[in-house]
Short mmCIF file of C-alpha atoms in Angstrom, two decimals:
data_model
loop_
_atom_site.label_atom_id
_atom_site.label_comp_id
_atom_site.label_asym_id
_atom_site.label_seq_id
_atom_site.Cartn_x
_atom_site.Cartn_y
_atom_site.Cartn_z
CA UNK A 1 86.46 297.21 284.15
CA UNK A 2 85.91 297.81 287.85
CA UNK A 3 84.13 295.36 290.14
CA UNK A 4 80.78 297.16 289.84
CA UNK A 5 80.98 296.97 286.00
CA UNK A 6 81.81 293.29 286.05
CA UNK A 7 78.83 292.64 288.28
CA UNK A 8 76.48 294.57 285.99
CA UNK A 9 77.85 292.66 282.93
CA UNK A 10 77.30 289.32 284.64
CA UNK A 11 73.71 290.20 285.49
CA UNK A 12 73.03 291.30 281.90
CA UNK A 13 74.51 288.07 280.48
CA UNK A 14 72.54 285.90 282.89
CA UNK A 15 69.31 287.71 282.07
CA UNK A 16 69.91 287.28 278.37
CA UNK A 17 70.49 283.53 278.78
CA UNK A 18 67.42 283.00 280.95
CA UNK A 19 65.17 284.88 278.54
CA UNK A 20 66.56 282.83 275.63
CA UNK A 21 65.83 279.43 277.21
CA UNK A 22 62.03 279.53 276.62
CA UNK A 23 62.65 280.39 272.98
CA UNK A 24 64.95 277.40 272.50
CA UNK A 25 62.60 275.14 274.52
CA UNK A 26 59.55 276.20 272.52
CA UNK A 27 61.34 275.49 269.29
CA UNK A 28 62.44 272.06 270.47
CA UNK A 29 58.91 271.02 271.57
CA UNK A 30 57.39 272.20 268.30
CA UNK A 31 59.93 270.22 266.31
CA UNK A 32 59.25 267.10 268.36
CA UNK A 33 55.47 267.48 267.94
CA UNK A 34 55.87 267.76 264.18
CA UNK A 35 58.12 264.71 264.09
CA UNK A 36 55.72 262.67 266.24
CA UNK A 37 52.75 263.62 264.07
CA UNK A 38 54.69 262.51 261.00
CA UNK A 39 55.60 259.18 262.62
CA UNK A 40 51.97 258.66 263.71
CA UNK A 41 50.77 259.21 260.14
CA UNK A 42 53.32 256.68 258.90
CA UNK A 43 52.16 254.12 261.48
CA UNK A 44 48.51 254.59 260.49
CA UNK A 45 49.38 253.99 256.85
CA UNK A 46 51.34 250.87 257.80
CA UNK A 47 48.47 249.44 259.88
CA UNK A 48 46.01 249.95 257.03
CA UNK A 49 48.16 247.81 254.74
CA UNK A 50 48.33 244.88 257.18
CA UNK A 51 45.60 242.41 258.36
CA UNK A 52 44.22 243.09 261.78
CA UNK A 53 46.15 241.35 264.53
CA UNK A 54 44.21 239.31 267.10
CA UNK A 55 43.31 241.27 270.16
CA UNK A 56 45.34 240.48 273.24
CA UNK A 57 43.50 238.65 275.98
CA UNK A 58 43.85 239.69 279.59
CA UNK A 59 45.18 236.71 281.51
CA UNK A 60 42.77 237.53 284.30
CA UNK A 61 39.73 237.28 282.00
CA UNK A 62 37.59 234.09 282.12
CA UNK A 63 38.47 231.43 279.53
CA UNK A 64 35.93 231.24 276.74
CA UNK A 65 34.76 227.99 275.14
CA UNK A 66 36.71 227.26 271.98
CA UNK A 67 34.87 228.00 268.78
CA UNK A 68 34.83 225.40 265.96
CA UNK A 69 37.44 226.02 263.32
CA UNK A 70 36.16 227.09 259.93
CA UNK A 71 38.05 226.21 256.78
CA UNK A 72 38.76 229.13 254.51
CA UNK A 73 38.31 228.40 250.79
CA UNK A 74 41.41 228.51 248.62
CA UNK A 75 41.19 229.90 245.10
CA UNK A 76 42.96 227.92 242.39
CA UNK A 77 44.24 229.28 239.12
CA UNK A 78 40.92 228.87 237.32
CA UNK A 79 39.10 231.05 239.84
CA UNK A 80 37.36 228.09 241.50
CA UNK A 81 37.30 228.19 245.30
CA UNK A 82 38.18 224.89 246.99
CA UNK A 83 37.36 224.07 250.62
CA UNK A 84 38.76 220.94 252.27
CA UNK A 85 36.63 219.22 254.92
CA UNK A 86 36.12 215.83 256.49
CA UNK A 87 36.77 213.86 259.64
CA UNK A 88 38.84 211.06 261.09
CA UNK A 89 36.56 208.46 262.65
CA UNK A 90 37.30 205.36 264.72
CA UNK A 91 34.53 202.83 265.41
CA UNK A 92 34.54 199.94 267.86
CA UNK A 93 31.75 197.43 268.43
CA UNK A 94 31.03 194.24 270.31
CA UNK A 95 28.29 191.88 269.08
CA UNK A 96 26.81 189.05 271.12
CA UNK A 97 26.07 187.23 267.85
CA UNK A 98 27.28 187.45 264.26
CA UNK A 99 26.23 190.66 262.51
CA UNK A 100 26.87 191.09 258.80
CA UNK A 101 29.22 192.44 257.58
CA UNK A 102 30.78 193.42 260.92
CA UNK A 103 32.25 196.90 260.75
CA UNK A 104 28.73 198.11 259.99
CA UNK A 105 25.40 196.46 260.82
CA UNK A 106 22.94 195.26 258.16
CA UNK A 107 21.44 192.07 259.60
CA UNK A 108 22.11 189.23 262.06
CA UNK A 109 23.38 185.92 260.70
CA UNK A 110 21.48 182.70 261.57
CA UNK A 111 22.62 181.06 264.78
CA UNK A 112 22.35 177.45 263.55
CA UNK A 113 22.97 176.12 267.04
CA UNK A 114 26.22 178.03 267.49
CA UNK A 115 27.11 179.54 270.87
CA UNK A 116 29.84 181.90 272.06
CA UNK A 117 29.62 183.77 268.77
CA UNK A 118 30.56 187.20 270.14
CA UNK A 119 32.64 189.39 267.85
CA UNK A 120 34.79 192.50 268.15
CA UNK A 121 35.14 195.02 265.34
CA UNK A 122 37.55 197.95 265.18
CA UNK A 123 37.82 200.11 262.08
CA UNK A 124 38.74 203.55 260.78
CA UNK A 125 37.00 202.90 257.46
CA UNK A 126 34.34 205.57 258.01
CA UNK A 127 37.02 208.27 257.87
CA UNK A 128 35.93 210.82 255.27
CA UNK A 129 37.64 213.43 253.08
CA UNK A 130 35.87 215.90 250.82
CA UNK A 131 36.26 219.01 248.70
CA UNK A 132 33.59 221.68 248.26
CA UNK A 133 33.96 223.59 245.01
CA UNK A 134 32.37 226.94 244.18
CA UNK A 135 32.48 229.54 241.42
CA UNK A 136 33.13 231.39 239.34
CA UNK A 137 29.47 232.45 239.24
CA UNK A 138 27.55 234.39 236.64
CA UNK A 139 24.91 237.06 237.21
CA UNK A 140 22.15 234.45 237.15
CA UNK A 141 23.85 231.18 238.15
CA UNK A 142 25.75 229.91 241.18
CA UNK A 143 28.10 227.03 240.34
CA UNK A 144 29.14 224.50 242.99
CA UNK A 145 30.49 220.98 243.14
CA UNK A 146 31.48 218.28 245.58
CA UNK A 147 33.97 215.41 245.71
CA UNK A 148 33.86 213.09 248.73
CA UNK A 149 35.49 209.77 249.65
CA UNK A 150 35.47 207.34 252.53
CA UNK A 151 37.01 203.90 253.00
CA UNK A 152 34.02 201.63 253.70
CA UNK A 153 34.63 199.17 250.89
CA UNK A 154 34.40 195.40 250.83
CA UNK A 155 37.30 194.98 248.42
CA UNK A 156 40.20 195.58 250.80
CA UNK A 157 41.71 194.27 254.00
CA UNK A 158 40.96 195.74 257.41
CA UNK A 159 44.28 197.59 257.64
CA UNK A 160 44.62 198.47 253.95
CA UNK A 161 41.27 199.92 252.93
CA UNK A 162 40.61 201.30 249.47
CA UNK A 163 38.90 204.67 248.98
CA UNK A 164 35.25 204.74 247.87
CA UNK A 165 33.56 207.58 245.99
CA UNK A 166 30.53 208.84 247.90
CA UNK A 167 29.81 212.05 246.03
CA UNK A 168 31.10 213.54 242.81
CA UNK A 169 28.75 216.06 241.23
CA UNK A 170 28.29 219.50 239.67
CA UNK A 171 25.40 221.77 240.67
CA UNK A 172 24.13 224.83 238.81
CA UNK A 173 21.65 226.86 240.85
CA UNK A 174 19.55 229.77 239.56
CA UNK A 175 18.41 231.77 242.63
CA UNK A 176 15.99 234.02 240.77
CA UNK A 177 13.85 231.04 239.77
CA UNK A 178 14.81 228.65 242.62
CA UNK A 179 15.85 226.04 240.06
CA UNK A 180 18.88 223.74 240.06
CA UNK A 181 20.55 221.09 237.91
CA UNK A 182 22.76 218.37 239.37
CA UNK A 183 24.95 216.09 237.25
CA UNK A 184 27.04 213.40 238.93
CA UNK A 185 26.83 210.97 241.83
CA UNK A 186 25.00 211.92 245.02
CA UNK A 187 22.08 210.85 247.24
CA UNK A 188 18.94 209.41 245.68
CA UNK A 189 15.69 211.34 245.74
CA UNK A 190 13.83 208.40 247.26
CA UNK A 191 13.47 208.33 251.06
CA UNK A 192 15.81 211.26 251.60
CA UNK A 193 15.84 211.37 255.42
CA UNK A 194 18.80 210.15 257.50
CA UNK A 195 17.96 208.10 260.64
CA UNK A 196 19.39 209.28 263.98
CA UNK A 197 21.87 206.41 264.26
CA UNK A 198 25.59 206.30 265.02
CA UNK A 199 26.29 203.47 262.56
CA UNK A 200 27.61 204.42 259.10
CA UNK A 201 25.18 201.88 257.59
CA UNK A 202 22.16 204.05 258.57
CA UNK A 203 19.99 200.95 259.27
CA UNK A 204 20.01 200.05 255.58
CA UNK A 205 18.26 196.73 254.90
CA UNK A 206 16.40 197.27 258.19
CA UNK A 207 13.81 199.87 257.19
CA UNK A 208 15.79 202.71 255.62
CA UNK A 209 16.11 202.67 251.83
CA UNK A 210 17.92 205.01 249.47
CA UNK A 211 21.53 205.09 248.37
CA UNK A 212 23.76 207.14 246.05
CA UNK A 213 23.73 206.82 242.25
CA UNK A 214 25.11 208.62 239.21
CA UNK A 215 22.26 210.84 238.02
CA UNK A 216 21.01 213.94 236.27
CA UNK A 217 18.58 215.82 238.52
CA UNK A 218 16.27 218.80 238.05
CA UNK A 219 14.83 220.56 241.11
CA UNK A 220 12.32 223.42 241.25
CA UNK A 221 11.23 225.23 244.39
CA UNK A 222 8.06 227.24 244.97
CA UNK A 223 7.40 229.65 247.82
CA UNK A 224 3.98 228.77 249.27
CA UNK A 225 4.03 231.22 252.16
CA UNK A 226 6.28 233.41 254.23
CA UNK A 227 8.00 230.36 255.76
CA UNK A 228 6.71 227.57 253.51
CA UNK A 229 8.27 225.98 250.44
CA UNK A 230 7.19 223.29 247.99
CA UNK A 231 9.91 221.37 246.16
CA UNK A 232 9.59 219.20 243.04
CA UNK A 233 12.49 217.07 241.83
CA UNK A 234 13.04 214.46 239.12
CA UNK A 235 16.15 212.48 238.21
CA UNK A 236 17.38 209.94 235.69
CA UNK A 237 19.81 207.62 237.50
CA UNK A 238 22.04 204.66 236.79
CA UNK A 239 20.42 201.26 237.41
CA UNK A 240 22.84 198.85 239.05
CA UNK A 241 21.77 195.21 238.79
CA UNK A 242 23.20 191.79 239.52
CA UNK A 243 25.39 189.49 237.47
CA UNK A 244 23.26 186.74 235.97
CA UNK A 245 24.27 183.39 237.40
CA UNK A 246 23.42 181.14 234.48
CA UNK A 247 26.08 182.45 232.08
CA UNK A 248 29.81 182.01 231.90
CA UNK A 249 31.93 184.82 233.27
CA UNK A 250 32.75 186.02 229.76
CA UNK A 251 29.04 186.47 228.93
CA UNK A 252 27.85 187.91 232.23
CA UNK A 253 26.50 191.44 232.17
CA UNK A 254 25.11 193.96 234.63
CA UNK A 255 21.33 193.50 234.42
CA UNK A 256 20.74 197.17 235.17
CA UNK A 257 23.12 198.41 232.48
CA UNK A 258 21.58 195.92 230.07
CA UNK A 259 18.12 197.49 230.44
CA UNK A 260 16.83 199.89 227.79
CA UNK A 261 16.09 202.80 230.15
CA UNK A 262 17.66 204.50 233.18
CA UNK A 263 15.83 204.52 236.48
CA UNK A 264 13.52 207.50 236.97
CA UNK A 265 13.25 209.01 240.45
CA UNK A 266 10.88 211.69 241.69
CA UNK A 267 10.08 213.53 244.90
CA UNK A 268 7.63 216.19 246.07
CA UNK A 269 8.02 217.73 249.52
CA UNK A 270 6.37 220.51 251.49
CA UNK A 271 8.21 222.30 254.31
CA UNK A 272 6.25 224.57 256.63
CA UNK A 273 6.21 225.37 260.37
CA UNK A 274 3.57 223.40 262.27
CA UNK A 275 4.18 222.87 265.98
CA UNK A 276 7.32 225.01 266.25
CA UNK A 277 7.26 228.41 264.59
CA UNK A 278 11.03 228.57 264.09
CA UNK A 279 11.50 225.00 262.80
CA UNK A 280 9.65 223.78 259.70
CA UNK A 281 8.18 220.30 259.40
CA UNK A 282 8.67 218.42 256.13
CA UNK A 283 6.28 215.95 254.52
CA UNK A 284 7.54 214.18 251.41
CA UNK A 285 6.37 211.65 248.83
CA UNK A 286 8.95 209.95 246.60
CA UNK A 287 9.37 206.98 244.32
CA UNK A 288 11.31 205.41 241.47
CA UNK A 289 10.89 203.08 238.53
CA UNK A 290 13.56 201.13 236.68
CA UNK A 291 14.15 197.90 234.83
CA UNK A 292 16.66 195.07 234.77
CA UNK A 293 17.20 192.79 231.79
CA UNK A 294 17.96 189.24 232.91
CA UNK A 295 19.40 186.88 230.31
CA UNK A 296 17.72 183.52 230.85
CA UNK A 297 20.04 181.50 228.63
CA UNK A 298 23.07 181.91 226.43
CA UNK A 299 21.15 182.25 223.17
CA UNK A 300 19.65 185.71 223.63
CA UNK A 301 16.48 185.00 225.61
CA UNK A 302 15.85 187.42 228.45
CA UNK A 303 13.27 188.58 230.97
CA UNK A 304 12.64 192.20 231.98
CA UNK A 305 12.17 192.71 235.70
CA UNK A 306 10.82 195.88 237.28
CA UNK A 307 12.28 197.82 240.17
CA UNK A 308 10.00 200.34 241.85
CA UNK A 309 9.21 202.01 245.15
CA UNK A 310 6.70 204.39 246.72
CA UNK A 311 7.83 206.17 249.88
CA UNK A 312 6.52 208.53 252.54
CA UNK A 313 8.73 210.64 254.80
CA UNK A 314 8.03 212.92 257.75
CA UNK A 315 10.28 215.20 259.77
CA UNK A 316 8.32 216.91 262.56
CA UNK A 317 9.77 219.14 265.31
CA UNK A 318 7.66 218.50 268.43
CA UNK A 319 9.38 221.25 270.38
CA UNK A 320 12.51 223.33 270.08
CA UNK A 321 14.51 220.41 271.49
CA UNK A 322 12.61 217.35 270.24
CA UNK A 323 12.40 216.05 266.66
CA UNK A 324 10.31 213.15 265.35
CA UNK A 325 11.20 211.59 261.99
CA UNK A 326 10.41 208.48 260.00
CA UNK A 327 9.84 206.86 256.62
CA UNK A 328 7.68 204.14 255.10
CA UNK A 329 8.43 202.28 251.88
CA UNK A 330 6.89 199.64 249.66
CA UNK A 331 8.14 198.26 246.36
CA UNK A 332 9.95 195.41 244.65
CA UNK A 333 13.49 194.56 243.53
CA UNK A 334 14.98 197.03 246.00
CA UNK A 335 18.39 195.56 246.76
CA UNK A 336 20.08 198.39 244.82
CA UNK A 337 18.40 200.79 247.28
CA UNK A 338 19.11 198.75 250.43
CA UNK A 339 15.59 197.31 250.57
CA UNK A 340 14.35 193.72 250.75
CA UNK A 341 17.15 192.97 253.26
CA UNK A 342 19.60 193.11 250.37
CA UNK A 343 17.49 190.80 248.15
CA UNK A 344 16.03 192.08 244.89
CA UNK A 345 15.49 189.06 242.64
CA UNK A 346 14.81 185.40 243.36
CA UNK A 347 16.94 183.62 240.76
CA UNK A 348 16.64 180.13 242.21
CA UNK A 349 15.17 179.15 238.83
CA UNK A 350 17.63 180.79 236.38
CA UNK A 351 15.19 180.69 233.47
CA UNK A 352 12.42 182.36 235.49
CA UNK A 353 13.81 185.03 237.85
CA UNK A 354 11.22 186.92 239.93
CA UNK A 355 11.17 190.26 241.73
CA UNK A 356 11.09 190.22 245.52
CA UNK A 357 8.46 192.53 247.00
CA UNK A 358 9.11 194.22 250.32
CA UNK A 359 7.82 196.91 252.65
CA UNK A 360 8.94 198.50 255.87
CA UNK A 361 10.23 201.68 257.40
CA UNK A 362 11.77 203.33 260.41
CA UNK A 363 10.87 205.85 263.09
CA UNK A 364 12.97 207.74 265.61
CA UNK A 365 12.88 210.60 268.07
CA UNK A 366 15.82 212.82 268.95
CA UNK A 367 16.07 215.03 272.03
CA UNK A 368 18.67 217.79 272.24
CA UNK A 369 19.79 217.79 275.88
CA UNK A 370 22.05 220.81 275.33
CA UNK A 371 23.83 222.34 272.33
CA UNK A 372 26.52 219.64 272.59
CA UNK A 373 24.55 216.47 273.40
CA UNK A 374 21.66 214.58 271.80
CA UNK A 375 19.74 211.47 272.84
CA UNK A 376 17.98 209.33 270.20
CA UNK A 377 15.67 206.30 270.28
CA UNK A 378 14.23 204.46 267.30
CA UNK A 379 13.48 201.26 265.41
CA UNK A 380 13.43 199.93 261.86
CA UNK A 381 11.84 197.03 259.96
CA UNK A 382 12.28 195.46 256.51
CA UNK A 383 9.74 192.75 255.67
CA UNK A 384 10.03 190.98 252.29
CA UNK A 385 7.10 188.96 250.94
CA UNK A 386 7.67 185.34 251.92
CA UNK A 387 6.00 184.10 248.72
CA UNK A 388 8.78 185.69 246.65
CA UNK A 389 11.67 184.21 248.60
CA UNK A 390 13.80 181.15 248.02
CA UNK A 391 14.61 178.72 250.82
CA UNK A 392 16.73 180.07 253.70
CA UNK A 393 16.39 183.63 252.36
CA UNK A 394 16.12 186.51 254.83
CA UNK A 395 12.41 187.00 255.51
CA UNK A 396 12.29 189.72 258.19
CA UNK A 397 14.84 192.11 259.68
CA UNK A 398 14.26 194.47 262.59
CA UNK A 399 16.38 196.61 264.87
CA UNK A 400 15.80 198.78 267.94
CA UNK A 401 18.44 201.35 268.84
CA UNK A 402 19.32 204.06 271.31
CA UNK A 403 22.31 206.37 271.33
CA UNK A 404 23.94 209.40 272.91
CA UNK A 405 26.15 211.67 270.82
CA UNK A 406 28.11 214.43 272.52
CA UNK A 407 30.69 217.00 271.48
CA UNK A 408 33.70 216.79 273.79
CA UNK A 409 35.02 219.85 271.97
CA UNK A 410 33.59 221.64 268.93
CA UNK A 411 35.64 219.27 266.73
CA UNK A 412 35.81 216.06 268.79
CA UNK A 413 32.61 213.97 268.95
CA UNK A 414 31.91 210.85 271.00
CA UNK A 415 29.08 208.48 270.12
CA UNK A 416 27.65 205.61 272.19
CA UNK A 417 24.97 203.30 270.76
CA UNK A 418 23.18 200.13 271.82
CA UNK A 419 21.13 198.22 269.22
CA UNK A 420 19.25 194.94 269.17
CA UNK A 421 19.10 192.99 265.89
CA UNK A 422 16.73 190.17 265.00
CA UNK A 423 16.69 188.61 261.53
CA UNK A 424 14.35 185.79 260.48
CA UNK A 425 15.05 183.30 257.69
CA UNK A 426 12.67 181.27 255.55
CA UNK A 427 12.92 177.69 256.75
CA UNK A 428 16.02 178.31 258.86
CA UNK A 429 16.93 179.46 262.36
CA UNK A 430 16.83 183.16 263.09
CA UNK A 431 19.71 185.44 263.97
CA UNK A 432 19.72 187.51 267.14
CA UNK A 433 22.47 189.83 268.36
CA UNK A 434 23.00 192.78 270.67
CA UNK A 435 25.51 195.35 269.44
CA UNK A 436 27.34 197.81 271.67
CA UNK A 437 29.34 200.36 269.73
CA UNK A 438 31.25 203.58 270.18
CA UNK A 439 32.63 206.13 267.75
CA UNK A 440 35.20 208.88 268.11
CA UNK A 441 35.18 211.54 265.38
CA UNK A 442 37.63 214.39 264.84
CA UNK A 443 36.16 216.89 262.39
CA UNK A 444 38.13 219.34 260.31
#
């Protein structure tokens, strides 16, 4: 092959190669596109089978306020959902006089000429643990339950406190008819409001009555308007009485258990917007009746004593940030409900015990400064009938309080409260004390 032929052959070969490159390139790109589409489909399928990952946050973005943690319910083998909740709480208080029992405030002890009677109290007894139970439901019924404990008992030492059952009940609710049944231990129907205090004792024996009892309760609701509701409730509850003092320990019996009937409680309440369209006011009327059987000797003689109350309650929003609330009570033999300053029966004469009548109430106003902070002021009074009291019995108990409660974080709460306590005694010196207390609560 001469030089001219070689040159022509080289040009032909080069042209063939250059024209072939786009064919090979096109084939390679098409193959890669097909492979990428297949991989993308596989990734989409994988993402759909996994829970969504939290979105990444740009480090330059402003830090948002932490949201409160919410506990997710856990289903157990029976299909019941269980949700753990509660809080760790630490309370400290300083009293200028002696306040009974100390960790909480019920009344001031008589001074009897004593001075320098200041006391410190530090406790974690108000720490609380609970379980909310729910399901399985039926087409017409929603089933729930609650178990809750704290450690505010008087049967243990300050650093070795025993648990105390607060709530333990089952609730069956029928939404179609707005009807529910509760069986177990929970709050009483009487005087159902909670004062705006930062003391776990809730100014019991100083104007606020109502406790927790084992009971069977029926509740029926009625819609009375677009935003109004009437509620009727009745309950048969356990009567808890005293141990009679005139018998030997072997013969002593609970006077409430010894009675022939349980205590009957009832409540009617109307909730409807009044001054604030978005916040309903509630007006309630409640009461109870029960009996105690007091053995007057060891041969079978006894006396039946009544326990009863009639109570009014009001919760009234004055504005979107201000709430007024209060209760009034009257009745007799109310120690089982934290009335009568813890005195229900005058048994100074063992063969002729008598009920102690009492009346009183509380009122308070709460102002929401911002979503995290509230300011509350209020007072309470319990005033037994002096004619029913034995010598040196507590004859009048009053308190005035003010507090600020603020959320340092959505789960950490700080409370500061100042309260003045004055307790009078029949034929004895009065008790007077100023209590300064703080609380730190970590909710979960």
